[in-house]
Structure formats: structure tokens, C-alpha cells
XYZ file of C-alpha atoms in Angstrom:
405
model
C 90.232 113.741 111.113
C 88.294 116.769 109.871
C 88.294 120.167 111.550
C 85.477 122.712 111.409
C 85.666 126.467 110.972
C 82.814 128.890 111.717
C 82.166 132.296 110.173
C 79.352 134.835 110.545
C 77.207 134.958 107.395
C 74.165 136.865 106.202
C 70.991 137.317 108.292
C 72.775 136.364 111.495
C 73.500 132.843 110.311
C 76.675 130.977 111.232
C 78.296 129.136 108.332
C 80.407 126.077 109.094
C 83.165 124.768 106.841
C 84.933 121.417 107.139
C 88.649 120.970 106.490
C 90.627 117.760 106.102
C 93.807 119.505 107.262
C 94.332 121.015 110.695
C 96.904 123.398 109.229
C 94.465 124.696 106.615
C 91.704 124.892 109.213
C 93.879 127.061 111.458
C 94.595 129.476 108.601
C 90.946 129.469 107.540
C 89.850 130.245 111.093
C 92.074 133.321 111.156
C 90.486 134.613 107.953
C 87.010 133.619 109.139
C 87.617 135.532 112.354
C 88.413 138.689 110.386
C 85.247 138.265 108.306
C 83.121 137.703 111.409
C 84.599 140.791 113.089
C 83.862 142.901 110.017
C 80.302 141.596 109.685
C 79.671 142.275 113.366
C 81.079 145.803 113.076
C 79.127 146.542 109.884
C 82.222 147.175 107.764
C 81.735 143.929 105.817
C 78.367 143.304 104.165
C 77.514 139.589 103.769
C 75.463 138.308 100.833
C 74.350 134.765 99.945
C 74.343 133.571 96.313
C 74.201 137.146 95.019
C 76.544 140.069 94.401
C 74.521 143.247 95.050
C 76.075 146.726 95.024
C 77.856 147.626 98.231
C 77.149 150.663 100.408
C 79.932 153.273 100.408
C 82.729 152.604 102.862
C 82.116 148.854 103.104
C 83.463 145.659 101.553
C 81.539 142.524 100.729
C 81.648 138.897 101.831
C 80.098 136.506 99.319
C 78.605 133.256 100.668
C 77.801 130.498 98.170
C 75.763 127.435 99.154
C 74.270 126.479 95.786
C 76.280 125.175 92.841
C 76.917 127.565 90.013
C 79.077 130.232 88.382
C 79.497 133.598 90.046
C 81.646 136.660 89.340
C 82.592 138.908 92.200
C 82.651 142.655 91.614
C 85.270 145.001 93.091
C 84.825 145.381 96.811
C 83.892 141.742 97.424
C 87.176 140.785 99.043
C 85.939 137.664 100.851
C 84.256 134.497 99.605
C 83.009 131.534 101.661
C 81.918 128.532 99.593
C 80.011 125.481 100.856
C 78.268 124.601 97.573
C 78.991 121.170 96.063
C 80.396 122.727 92.854
C 81.592 126.289 92.483
C 83.097 128.275 89.632
C 84.083 131.632 91.053
C 85.771 134.642 89.465
C 87.591 136.860 91.959
C 86.930 140.555 92.413
C 90.439 141.705 91.454
C 90.944 143.348 94.839
C 94.129 143.265 96.846
C 93.992 140.929 99.823
C 91.137 138.677 98.734
C 90.334 135.617 100.846
C 88.565 132.509 99.556
C 87.472 129.707 101.911
C 85.874 126.476 100.680
C 84.454 123.358 102.342
C 85.944 119.874 102.068
C 82.873 118.771 100.094
C 83.248 121.584 97.546
C 84.822 121.162 94.137
C 86.096 124.707 93.764
C 87.295 126.435 90.621
C 88.615 129.873 91.520
C 89.877 132.217 88.816
C 91.628 135.390 89.887
C 91.026 138.542 87.858
C 93.905 140.566 89.303
C 94.803 141.610 92.788
C 96.247 139.270 95.373
C 95.049 137.091 98.209
C 94.733 133.776 99.993
C 92.826 130.636 99.010
C 92.215 127.970 101.669
C 90.488 124.911 100.206
C 88.888 122.241 102.352
C 90.009 119.247 100.315
C 87.301 118.574 97.760
C 89.403 118.467 94.599
C 90.019 122.019 93.438
C 91.268 124.114 90.539
C 92.964 127.456 91.212
C 93.840 129.740 88.301
C 96.029 132.835 88.573
C 96.260 134.217 85.007
C 99.501 135.394 83.469
C 98.186 138.959 83.519
C 97.922 138.953 87.336
C 101.027 140.486 88.987
C 99.806 139.929 92.546
C 101.096 137.571 95.236
C 98.843 134.632 96.098
C 98.910 132.093 98.914
C 97.200 128.853 97.916
C 96.482 126.067 100.390
C 94.949 122.806 99.181
C 93.582 119.698 100.860
C 93.606 115.978 100.145
C 92.053 115.980 96.687
C 93.046 115.781 93.042
C 93.965 119.420 92.548
C 95.188 121.682 89.774
C 96.972 124.990 90.258
C 97.802 127.315 87.376
C 99.761 130.067 89.115
C 100.822 131.750 85.882
C 101.188 135.338 87.039
C 104.249 137.431 87.758
C 103.642 137.564 91.501
C 105.523 135.663 94.162
C 103.124 132.854 94.995
C 103.217 130.379 97.881
C 101.494 127.040 97.254
C 100.894 124.371 99.874
C 99.785 121.557 97.620
C 98.228 119.139 100.111
C 98.685 115.368 100.403
C 96.611 114.503 97.344
C 97.537 114.341 93.673
C 98.412 117.794 92.412
C 99.289 119.325 89.070
C 100.974 122.710 89.477
C 102.116 125.125 86.793
C 104.090 128.201 87.794
C 104.596 131.605 86.230
C 107.334 134.206 86.084
C 107.437 135.139 89.768
C 109.554 133.785 92.599
C 107.289 130.965 93.713
C 107.440 128.526 96.636
C 105.749 125.116 96.585
C 105.368 122.870 99.630
C 104.788 119.374 98.279
C 103.270 116.676 100.497
C 101.512 114.521 97.926
C 102.039 113.059 94.474
C 102.792 116.198 92.536
C 103.731 117.218 89.006
C 105.226 120.709 89.021
C 106.040 122.651 85.862
C 108.092 125.818 86.233
C 108.318 128.668 83.760
C 110.904 131.451 83.861
C 110.855 132.567 87.476
C 112.848 131.440 90.497
C 111.135 128.456 92.032
C 111.670 126.727 95.380
C 110.112 123.329 96.063
C 110.087 121.814 99.567
C 109.208 118.130 99.338
C 110.115 116.949 102.843
C 106.903 114.933 103.263
C 105.940 114.191 99.677
C 105.097 110.790 98.203
C 106.579 111.530 94.794
C 107.430 114.581 92.717
C 108.051 115.227 89.047
C 109.432 118.717 88.457
C 110.069 120.264 85.044
C 112.318 123.265 85.449
C 111.559 125.196 82.252
C 113.849 128.211 82.027
C 113.634 128.895 85.759
C 116.361 128.685 88.383
C 114.998 125.845 90.474
C 115.818 124.979 94.091
C 114.520 121.604 95.285
C 114.672 120.120 98.797
C 113.846 116.416 98.817
C 112.371 114.238 101.521
C 111.291 110.619 101.873
C 109.483 110.495 98.527
C 110.805 109.751 95.065
C 111.838 112.689 92.895
C 112.342 113.211 89.171
C 113.807 116.618 88.318
C 114.171 117.738 84.684
C 116.090 120.959 84.796
C 115.258 122.623 81.482
C 117.323 125.624 80.406
C 118.015 127.221 83.790
C 120.532 126.608 86.569
C 119.302 124.321 89.325
C 120.047 123.443 92.936
C 118.999 120.055 94.294
C 119.272 118.558 97.778
C 118.083 114.966 97.825
C 116.242 113.049 100.491
C 115.915 109.324 101.161
C 113.788 108.370 98.151
C 114.827 107.329 94.651
C 116.083 110.283 92.609
C 116.613 111.053 88.937
C 117.937 114.574 88.378
C 118.997 116.406 85.210
C 120.549 119.808 85.732
C 119.591 122.776 83.591
C 121.451 123.441 80.353
C 122.569 126.890 81.570
C 125.106 125.073 83.762
C 126.352 125.990 87.230
C 124.005 123.361 88.669
C 124.587 122.277 92.270
C 123.181 118.774 92.725
C 123.534 116.829 95.973
C 122.117 113.312 96.045
C 120.224 112.083 99.066
C 120.791 108.799 100.843
C 118.682 106.674 98.486
C 119.332 105.401 95.000
C 120.205 108.405 92.844
C 121.213 109.200 89.273
C 122.372 112.767 88.671
C 123.167 114.347 85.289
C 124.975 117.618 84.818
C 123.334 119.977 82.368
C 125.956 122.423 81.169
C 129.247 123.984 82.171
C 130.442 124.429 85.748
C 128.166 121.870 87.397
C 128.904 120.305 90.785
C 127.419 116.870 91.491
C 127.711 115.075 94.836
C 127.083 111.465 95.818
C 125.931 110.805 99.363
C 125.225 107.968 101.775
C 125.870 104.225 101.597
C 123.830 103.305 98.514
C 125.655 103.174 95.175
C 124.796 106.227 93.060
C 125.559 107.498 89.544
C 126.961 110.914 88.668
C 127.060 111.894 84.973
C 129.126 114.870 83.866
C 127.498 117.302 81.453
C 129.088 118.692 78.320
C 131.166 121.336 80.073
C 133.756 121.375 82.838
C 132.226 119.399 85.692
C 132.972 118.284 89.239
C 131.764 114.838 90.316
C 132.299 114.464 94.041
C 131.957 111.254 96.048
C 133.656 112.425 99.211
C 130.372 112.303 101.182
C 129.668 108.741 100.075
C 130.667 105.309 101.271
C 128.651 103.511 98.594
C 129.869 101.904 95.380
C 129.404 104.915 93.113
C 129.828 105.291 89.365
C 131.205 108.492 87.832
C 130.719 109.165 84.126
C 133.240 111.474 82.472
C 132.310 113.628 79.506
C 133.895 115.567 76.673
C 134.839 118.465 78.934
C 137.456 118.965 81.612
C 136.247 117.129 84.694
C 137.302 116.766 88.319
C 136.265 113.387 89.744
C 136.643 112.765 93.473
C 136.199 109.234 94.724
C 134.584 108.337 98.001
C 135.093 105.874 100.821
C 133.743 102.858 98.932
C 134.613 100.921 95.777
C 133.987 103.301 92.883
C 133.850 103.055 89.101
C 134.986 105.739 86.675
C 133.578 105.536 83.156
C 136.246 107.297 81.125
C 134.964 110.037 78.826
C 136.496 111.619 75.733
C 137.653 114.757 77.538
C 140.214 115.552 80.190
C 139.715 114.336 83.748
C 141.607 114.499 87.004
C 140.570 111.653 89.285
C 141.137 111.586 93.038
C 141.032 107.862 93.670
C 138.538 106.267 96.031
C 139.858 104.770 99.247
C 138.581 101.358 98.184
C 138.789 99.617 94.821
C 138.883 101.803 91.695
C 137.443 100.361 88.492
C 138.113 102.190 85.226
C 135.613 101.320 82.518
C 136.739 102.144 78.986
C 134.079 101.886 76.278
C 135.126 101.742 72.639
C 133.753 104.767 70.785
C 132.869 106.571 74.006
C 136.242 106.976 75.676
C 138.240 107.608 72.480
C 140.825 110.341 72.927
C 140.150 110.804 76.614
C 142.994 111.776 78.913
C 142.705 110.930 82.605
C 145.160 111.489 85.427
C 144.554 109.402 88.552
C 146.086 110.543 91.826
C 146.069 109.470 95.482
C 146.588 105.769 94.735
C 148.710 103.855 97.214
C 148.873 100.451 95.514
C 148.310 98.933 92.082
C 145.954 96.464 93.776
C 143.421 99.321 93.990
C 143.153 99.394 90.180
C 140.818 97.326 87.991
C 140.595 98.046 84.248
C 137.539 96.878 82.318
C 137.490 97.090 78.514
C 134.152 97.150 76.682
C 133.821 96.847 72.903
C 137.553 96.639 72.165
C 139.211 93.806 70.256
C 140.718 90.854 72.088
C 144.243 92.193 71.543
C 143.634 95.504 73.314
C 144.774 94.268 76.714
C 148.099 92.990 75.365
C 148.599 96.256 73.460
C 148.135 98.267 76.679
C 150.561 96.097 78.631
C 153.183 96.238 75.901
C 153.023 99.996 75.333
C 152.664 101.281 78.898
C 155.095 103.990 79.956
C 156.672 103.581 83.393
C 158.432 106.506 85.047
C 159.418 107.429 88.575
C 156.189 109.448 88.923
C 153.805 106.746 87.691
C 152.504 104.667 84.810
C 150.659 105.789 81.683
C 148.625 103.376 79.592
C 147.561 104.146 76.019
C 144.796 102.463 74.021
C 144.590 102.026 70.273
C 142.000 104.835 70.111
C 144.497 107.233 71.778
C 142.794 107.146 75.153
C 145.367 107.562 77.932
C 145.255 107.079 81.684
C 148.127 108.083 83.946
C 148.238 106.360 87.337
C 150.428 108.468 89.583
C 152.657 106.658 92.130
C 152.070 103.301 90.411
C 155.142 101.497 89.090
C 153.413 99.326 86.491
C 150.181 97.730 85.322
C 150.010 93.949 85.025
C 147.550 91.421 83.685
C 146.053 91.083 87.178
C 144.721 94.645 86.886
C 142.326 93.670 84.064
C 138.881 92.259 84.574
């Protein structure tokens, strides 16, 4: 349901704006109240569809009710737009405010300064150029919107429940996502809150990204930075940044997480089976929060793999891995050409019945070779494959044919 906002305009007229969001309407009413107070006191000079020179000691409020292109001059800190189509260049002042109606298709282009844009929901385009170092607060409605917040300021963007395309600059930006959004970061520090979103696609660029998921689906492509991800209940595909030190925590839905570099920590969560893929460095894959049937993919680095409460699968990589066994069944998948030379040590097993070995791509004689060449000691059993892959099962006396699938 729409909400109206009133503001005092030129010639004693009251201008009414419609908003499709009560939150945006409340913010717009605060700004409208300040404009009305200034117009009443004579410190703000209102003008409709024109930008005349301002008297000394005053600022201007520009009111637009006809479609067209206008450029605000310095001093015009406020703009109220009810025209069907508006292309508006800002004044470059600090603390600008721009209010637009839900029926307006607004294009606002900042020319410097800082300020707040509160759009009614008509499908809007907001541009903060890369040369603008100011901080902007941008609030959008239920339209198909585009935000190019390319400046070095610390911007706050409430994207609205529509379909939004958002590109960020070099500042420390915050995005509140409630719609179907595509967000592209640059080289700043970005925080995305997606608690009520429908779906998000986020490209991390070289930024350090922090993402909080919600009920919507999320695809996170980390780029070259270091990323932090907390999943929600939707479907999730997450790739950490190549700078490493990513901290990725799956939500409770279906999730596939990929490490990006060295020092990553990946966590499974909930009851749904999830996939954790180690990156190229030294990684930690942790299933201790999960009771689902999770799959952990080792890599060429030195990995720590911690099983969960369910029946888990470890895909053996070509590096070194220490595996804390799951409490349920533990399946070890060895893939010819992928696991070659890998060395895994599996601890916390209590019975050989917890172990299932699955061979993929090896010759038919591989199973017999493993059984014949296994090394049994008081501390456990080590199996060796023809490609020099080894797995040591601590506290296990021997491996038998029943352990193969």
C-alpha cells in the first residue's frame, strides 16, 4: 500500500509525493519536513522547473513537475521530483536531498558533494561518479533500478524489493538487498545484508566482501579479495576470493562453497548435504556444525577436514590432509588422476565399519593391490594405491573387501 509525503513548494503550494515503501516514506517525510520548515522561515527558496540565482544567505529547493533535463547550481541542496521522467544533475553541495514520486522514472547524477536520495519506486537510475568522494545514502522502491555508486565515499544503499543492478566504488559501502539484485564490487570494503532478498548475485572484484544471507538464493563470486560469507536458508554457490583467508559459513539450505586461496575456512551447516571445496592453499573444511551428508573436496595444499554428525564423503586430493572422521559413515572417494600422490591421515575412527572406499577411474585390479599391500601396525592401517596415494586410518586394525563399494 502506498504512502504519501507532503512538502511545501513554491507560491504556497503543497506538493504530494507517493511512495511504495513505508520505510522510504518515513525517511522522505523527515527530509520534506526540513524543506517545509526552511521554506516557511525564508531560508530555503523554492522554485518550480527553473534554477534562478539565489538571494545571499539562502539555499534553494528545486521542484520538478514536467519531464526534462535539469542541472542544479550550487546552493540548490534540495530537489523534489513528481515529473513522469526526470534527468537531474545534482548541485555538488554537501548534504543534498532528492525526493521522487513513485510514478517518476528518475535519473539522478551527482556532481560532487554528498547527500540522500529517496525514490518512490518508479524505476530509477542513480549515478555517483568515480570523482565524487562524498558519502551518499540511496533508498529505492519496487522498480527496475540501477545504481552506479562509483565514488570513494562510504555509501549506504537500500535497494528495494524490485530488480536492481548495483555497481560499487572504492569506498566502504553497505547494501541492503531485498529484491533480485546483481551487485558488482570494486576495490573497497563492501557489506551486503540480504536477509529479505529474493536472490542475489555478487561479484566481489578486488574488494573485501562481507555477505549476510537470508531466505533468498545467493551466488557469490569472490574475485581477488578476501571474503566473509554467512549463509541463510536459500540455495548458495560461493567462491572465495583469490587473496585467501576467506571465512565462508554455509546456511541451512543446499550450499556449495569453494575456497579461493590460502588460509580459507569453510563451514557446512544444518541438515541438508552440502559441498565444501578446498582452494589451492592450506584450507580448513569444517562440518562440525552439520548433521547432513556433506562432501569435502581436498586439494593440492595441506588441508584440515573435520567431519560432522552425519554420513560424510571425503574426495581425496593430491595434497596432504588430516581428516577428523564424521560420527556416521565415512566414504573416501579416490579419483584416478585427481588424487594421485595425496597423503591423508584419518583420525577419530572407532570401527572399520565406519569406512567405505570408492575407487573411480582405476583399473579393476586396484582393489586387490590395496588389500595386498596395506600396512598394519598397532597404531592403524595405511593403504597405498598404484599412483602413490596413501591413506592412514588410525586405530583401525585392517581394511577388508567389505570396506570397498
